[in-house]
Amino acid sequence: MDVVEPGTASAVWIAGGLAAVLAVLHLAAPRIRGLPAVPERYTGSFAGGLAVAYVFLHLLPEIAAGNEAVGEALSDVVEPTPLLELAIFVVALTGFTVFYGLERLALHHGDRDAGPDATSGSGPGGGAEPAGVYWLHLIAFMAYNAMITYTMVLRVRTGLWFAVLFTVAMGLHFVLTDRGLAEHYPRRFRAHGRLFLAGSLVLGWILASIAAPTSTLLVALLTAFIGGSTLLNVFKEEVPSNRSSSFLWFAIGLMLYSALLAVITVVGQ
């Protein structure tokens, strides 16, 4: 079955709509997690299963495909070597490591944000260090969000329904990363963090609408960095060992996303 993909102008506006959906999910994250009559451990486990299915069935194959694009782009510049074939995975590893490092900083300093000395500078280590860690962590997530929507136009042009599924997976993923940030920085993040994160999604789309990415190499590298970051955030938030969770709802989310991805793959052929 042949599927007609949207043109450039249409793709920009569709990507804008998807970016708006992600921004709304960011702002509404606490309400989504606290749906009436639905325990958070169910919603969190369902989102976790969906996100894990996305990682293994969509994200990792996408990174592998990007590795081929990098090899083709650099074949005229440098001689292909086994080391060069690892380049895209080194970028993914960098994304993973950056967010792991930020998580460790948050664990050591973020809890002080909630204390009475968080802004006065009179507590252990003063207030400046926690504030600095908070802004570093938030800016990293803002860049992460902007990269996601910056590449959204190309995702829409490559496959509309795949872009929609990607949006669903990332939207639910944002709902749970919001929980982690709110726990690390209960005062600062709840005051304005969600607004900054939602704004960065819109900013990424605006940049793409002005100067859409045309380099296959650039898109592959951005996707790899996003992929490594997503891997860390998925397994940190969606497969926790210290939270109350439901394997049944995790399995439902995983199977549902897998089935939808299989259907869209077959229809798109």
Short mmCIF file of C-alpha atoms in Angstrom, two decimals:
data_model
loop_
_atom_site.label_atom_id
_atom_site.label_comp_id
_atom_site.label_asym_id
_atom_site.label_seq_id
_atom_site.Cartn_x
_atom_site.Cartn_y
_atom_site.Cartn_z
CA MET A 1 0.00 0.00 0.00
CA ASP A 2 1.46 3.35 -1.08
CA VAL A 3 1.35 6.19 1.44
CA VAL A 4 1.62 9.79 0.27
CA GLU A 5 3.81 11.73 2.64
CA PRO A 6 3.23 15.46 3.27
CA GLY A 7 5.24 18.10 1.43
CA THR A 8 7.65 20.48 3.13
CA ALA A 9 5.12 23.18 4.04
CA SER A 10 2.56 20.68 5.29
CA ALA A 11 5.23 18.80 7.23
CA VAL A 12 6.26 22.00 9.03
CA TRP A 13 2.71 22.66 10.23
CA ILE A 14 2.07 19.04 11.17
CA ALA A 15 5.33 19.03 13.11
CA GLY A 16 4.17 22.25 14.79
CA GLY A 17 0.98 20.53 15.89
CA LEU A 18 2.94 17.58 17.28
CA ALA A 19 5.30 19.96 19.09
CA ALA A 20 2.26 21.70 20.60
CA VAL A 21 0.94 18.32 21.81
CA LEU A 22 4.28 17.60 23.49
CA ALA A 23 4.31 21.06 25.10
CA VAL A 24 0.78 20.57 26.49
CA LEU A 25 1.78 17.17 27.88
CA HIS A 26 4.72 18.79 29.64
CA LEU A 27 2.49 21.40 31.26
CA ALA A 28 -0.21 18.87 32.17
CA ALA A 29 2.15 16.15 33.41
CA PRO A 30 1.17 16.32 37.12
CA ARG A 31 -2.53 16.12 36.27
CA ILE A 32 -1.99 13.20 33.89
CA ARG A 33 -0.09 11.25 36.54
CA GLY A 34 -2.84 12.01 39.04
CA LEU A 35 -5.84 10.96 36.94
CA PRO A 36 -8.84 10.27 39.20
CA ALA A 37 -9.50 6.60 39.92
CA VAL A 38 -6.25 5.60 38.15
CA PRO A 39 -3.31 5.04 40.54
CA GLU A 40 -0.05 6.63 39.40
CA ARG A 41 1.69 3.25 39.50
CA TYR A 42 -0.65 2.11 36.69
CA THR A 43 -0.19 5.18 34.49
CA GLY A 44 3.56 5.15 35.13
CA SER A 45 3.92 1.45 34.36
CA PHE A 46 1.82 1.76 31.18
CA ALA A 47 3.94 4.69 29.97
CA GLY A 48 7.06 2.74 30.89
CA GLY A 49 6.08 -0.28 28.83
CA LEU A 50 5.24 1.90 25.87
CA ALA A 51 8.55 3.78 26.11
CA VAL A 52 10.62 0.59 26.43
CA ALA A 53 8.93 -0.85 23.32
CA TYR A 54 9.76 2.39 21.51
CA VAL A 55 13.43 2.14 22.53
CA PHE A 56 13.94 -1.45 21.37
CA LEU A 57 11.72 -1.52 18.28
CA HIS A 58 12.09 2.01 16.92
CA LEU A 59 14.94 3.96 18.50
CA LEU A 60 17.76 1.40 18.30
CA PRO A 61 17.01 0.49 14.64
CA GLU A 62 16.91 4.23 13.88
CA ILE A 63 20.37 4.72 15.40
CA ALA A 64 21.69 1.77 13.38
CA ALA A 65 20.23 3.26 10.20
CA GLY A 66 21.89 6.56 11.09
CA ASN A 67 25.22 4.76 11.28
CA GLU A 68 24.86 3.83 7.60
CA ALA A 69 24.04 7.45 6.76
CA VAL A 70 27.15 8.67 8.56
CA GLY A 71 29.31 6.15 6.70
CA GLU A 72 27.92 7.25 3.35
CA ALA A 73 28.33 10.95 4.18
CA LEU A 74 31.97 10.53 5.22
CA SER A 75 33.01 7.98 2.62
CA ASP A 76 34.30 10.71 0.29
CA VAL A 77 36.25 12.41 3.09
CA VAL A 78 37.88 9.61 5.02
CA GLU A 79 38.50 5.96 4.37
CA PRO A 80 35.89 3.73 6.06
CA THR A 81 37.30 1.85 9.03
CA PRO A 82 35.78 -0.32 11.78
CA LEU A 83 36.40 2.58 14.19
CA LEU A 84 34.43 4.97 11.99
CA GLU A 85 31.51 2.55 12.05
CA LEU A 86 31.29 3.12 15.80
CA ALA A 87 31.01 6.91 15.44
CA ILE A 88 27.22 7.12 15.67
CA PHE A 89 27.20 4.89 18.73
CA VAL A 90 29.86 7.06 20.38
CA VAL A 91 27.48 10.02 19.94
CA ALA A 92 24.65 7.99 21.48
CA LEU A 93 26.95 7.00 24.35
CA THR A 94 27.80 10.68 24.85
CA GLY A 95 24.11 11.55 25.20
CA PHE A 96 23.66 8.72 27.69
CA THR A 97 26.72 9.81 29.71
CA VAL A 98 25.77 13.50 29.81
CA PHE A 99 22.36 12.80 31.30
CA TYR A 100 23.75 10.17 33.67
CA GLY A 101 26.22 12.73 34.98
CA LEU A 102 23.45 15.28 35.45
CA GLU A 103 21.37 12.70 37.31
CA ARG A 104 24.25 12.02 39.69
CA LEU A 105 24.65 15.75 40.34
CA ALA A 106 20.93 16.03 41.02
CA LEU A 107 21.04 13.13 43.47
CA HIS A 108 23.86 14.79 45.43
CA HIS A 109 22.60 18.37 45.35
CA GLY A 110 18.98 18.46 44.21
CA ASP A 111 17.46 17.40 47.52
CA ARG A 112 18.84 20.54 49.16
CA ASP A 113 16.62 22.60 46.88
CA ALA A 114 13.65 21.79 49.08
CA GLY A 115 15.30 22.84 52.32
CA PRO A 116 14.89 26.17 54.08
CA ASP A 117 18.40 27.26 53.14
CA ALA A 118 17.99 26.56 49.42
CA THR A 119 17.92 30.21 48.46
CA SER A 120 19.64 31.89 51.37
CA GLY A 121 23.08 30.39 50.86
CA SER A 122 23.41 29.68 54.58
CA GLY A 123 22.88 25.92 54.42
CA PRO A 124 25.54 23.26 53.78
CA GLY A 125 27.36 24.29 50.64
CA GLY A 126 25.18 27.41 50.27
CA GLY A 127 22.26 27.99 47.92
CA ALA A 128 24.31 28.80 44.81
CA GLU A 129 25.45 25.26 44.11
CA PRO A 130 21.98 23.66 44.08
CA ALA A 131 20.71 26.50 41.89
CA GLY A 132 23.60 25.95 39.49
CA VAL A 133 22.94 22.22 39.31
CA TYR A 134 19.25 22.88 38.74
CA TRP A 135 19.85 25.25 35.84
CA LEU A 136 22.45 22.96 34.30
CA HIS A 137 20.01 20.04 34.48
CA LEU A 138 17.11 22.11 33.15
CA ILE A 139 19.12 23.58 30.26
CA ALA A 140 20.25 20.08 29.26
CA PHE A 141 16.61 18.95 29.11
CA MET A 142 15.69 22.10 27.18
CA ALA A 143 18.36 21.29 24.58
CA TYR A 144 17.11 17.69 24.50
CA ASN A 145 13.54 18.89 23.88
CA ALA A 146 14.61 21.38 21.22
CA MET A 147 16.51 18.67 19.33
CA ILE A 148 13.42 16.45 19.39
CA THR A 149 11.18 19.04 17.74
CA TYR A 150 13.97 20.32 15.48
CA THR A 151 14.10 16.90 13.82
CA MET A 152 10.31 16.47 13.89
CA VAL A 153 9.75 17.98 10.42
CA LEU A 154 12.01 15.38 8.85
CA ARG A 155 10.29 12.65 10.86
CA VAL A 156 6.92 13.76 9.48
CA ARG A 157 8.23 13.78 5.91
CA THR A 158 9.79 10.34 6.37
CA GLY A 159 6.65 8.78 7.79
CA LEU A 160 3.65 10.60 9.22
CA TRP A 161 2.33 7.75 11.35
CA PHE A 162 5.78 6.93 12.65
CA ALA A 163 6.06 10.59 13.71
CA VAL A 164 2.71 10.33 15.49
CA LEU A 165 3.83 7.19 17.33
CA PHE A 166 7.11 8.90 18.20
CA THR A 167 5.12 11.82 19.64
CA VAL A 168 2.98 9.49 21.75
CA ALA A 169 6.05 7.71 23.12
CA MET A 170 7.94 10.93 23.87
CA GLY A 171 4.86 12.61 25.35
CA LEU A 172 4.34 9.86 27.91
CA HIS A 173 8.09 9.79 28.48
CA PHE A 174 7.96 13.53 29.30
CA VAL A 175 5.19 12.89 31.82
CA LEU A 176 7.55 10.66 33.80
CA THR A 177 10.75 12.70 33.40
CA ASP A 178 8.67 15.56 34.79
CA ARG A 179 8.16 13.47 37.93
CA GLY A 180 11.89 12.96 38.35
CA LEU A 181 12.71 16.65 37.95
CA ALA A 182 9.93 17.64 40.35
CA GLU A 183 11.36 15.25 42.96
CA HIS A 184 14.90 16.58 42.57
CA TYR A 185 13.91 20.26 42.53
CA PRO A 186 10.51 20.50 44.23
CA ARG A 187 10.47 24.30 44.49
CA ARG A 188 12.30 25.65 41.46
CA PHE A 189 11.00 23.18 38.90
CA ARG A 190 7.37 23.52 39.96
CA ALA A 191 7.66 27.31 39.83
CA HIS A 192 8.82 27.65 36.22
CA GLY A 193 10.61 24.52 34.98
CA ARG A 194 7.68 23.16 32.98
CA LEU A 195 7.24 26.48 31.17
CA PHE A 196 10.88 26.46 30.09
CA LEU A 197 10.67 22.86 28.89
CA ALA A 198 7.45 23.49 26.96
CA GLY A 199 8.96 26.63 25.47
CA SER A 200 12.06 24.73 24.32
CA LEU A 201 9.84 22.36 22.34
CA VAL A 202 8.27 25.30 20.54
CA LEU A 203 11.71 26.86 20.01
CA GLY A 204 13.01 23.69 18.35
CA TRP A 205 10.07 23.71 15.95
CA ILE A 206 10.57 27.42 15.15
CA LEU A 207 14.24 26.78 14.34
CA ALA A 208 13.23 23.89 12.07
CA SER A 209 10.62 26.01 10.29
CA ILE A 210 13.24 28.71 9.62
CA ALA A 211 16.14 26.43 8.75
CA ALA A 212 14.96 22.83 8.47
CA PRO A 213 17.76 20.25 8.78
CA THR A 214 18.81 19.08 5.32
CA SER A 215 22.04 17.26 6.17
CA THR A 216 21.56 13.54 6.61
CA LEU A 217 24.72 13.50 8.70
CA LEU A 218 23.43 16.21 11.08
CA VAL A 219 20.07 14.50 11.54
CA ALA A 220 21.75 11.15 12.19
CA LEU A 221 24.04 12.68 14.82
CA LEU A 222 21.19 14.55 16.53
CA THR A 223 19.07 11.39 16.52
CA ALA A 224 21.93 9.40 18.05
CA PHE A 225 22.41 11.96 20.84
CA ILE A 226 18.67 12.03 21.50
CA GLY A 227 18.70 8.23 21.46
CA GLY A 228 21.44 7.92 24.07
CA SER A 229 19.73 10.49 26.29
CA THR A 230 16.37 8.76 25.89
CA LEU A 231 17.87 5.39 26.81
CA LEU A 232 19.12 6.76 30.12
CA ASN A 233 15.91 8.62 30.90
CA VAL A 234 13.68 5.69 29.94
CA PHE A 235 15.44 3.17 32.13
CA LYS A 236 15.84 5.67 34.98
CA GLU A 237 12.19 6.72 35.09
CA GLU A 238 10.20 3.96 33.41
CA VAL A 239 11.88 0.84 34.83
CA PRO A 240 12.47 1.88 38.45
CA SER A 241 13.46 -0.50 41.19
CA ASN A 242 12.37 1.76 44.04
CA ARG A 243 8.86 2.74 42.91
CA SER A 244 5.55 0.99 43.24
CA SER A 245 4.72 -0.37 39.80
CA SER A 246 2.50 -2.81 37.94
CA PHE A 247 4.01 -5.38 35.60
CA LEU A 248 0.58 -6.00 34.03
CA TRP A 249 0.20 -2.36 32.96
CA PHE A 250 3.85 -2.28 31.88
CA ALA A 251 3.18 -5.30 29.63
CA ILE A 252 -0.02 -3.74 28.27
CA GLY A 253 1.83 -0.57 27.27
CA LEU A 254 4.66 -2.57 25.73
CA MET A 255 2.36 -4.83 23.69
CA LEU A 256 0.11 -1.98 22.58
CA TYR A 257 2.97 0.10 21.22
CA SER A 258 4.56 -2.96 19.59
CA ALA A 259 1.27 -3.83 17.87
CA LEU A 260 0.72 -0.28 16.63
CA LEU A 261 4.28 -0.10 15.31
CA ALA A 262 3.85 -3.44 13.51
CA VAL A 263 0.58 -2.30 11.91
CA ILE A 264 2.04 1.01 10.72
CA THR A 265 5.12 -0.77 9.35
CA VAL A 266 2.98 -3.18 7.33
CA VAL A 267 0.63 -0.47 6.07
CA GLY A 268 3.53 1.74 5.08
CA GLN A 269 5.10 -0.91 2.83
#
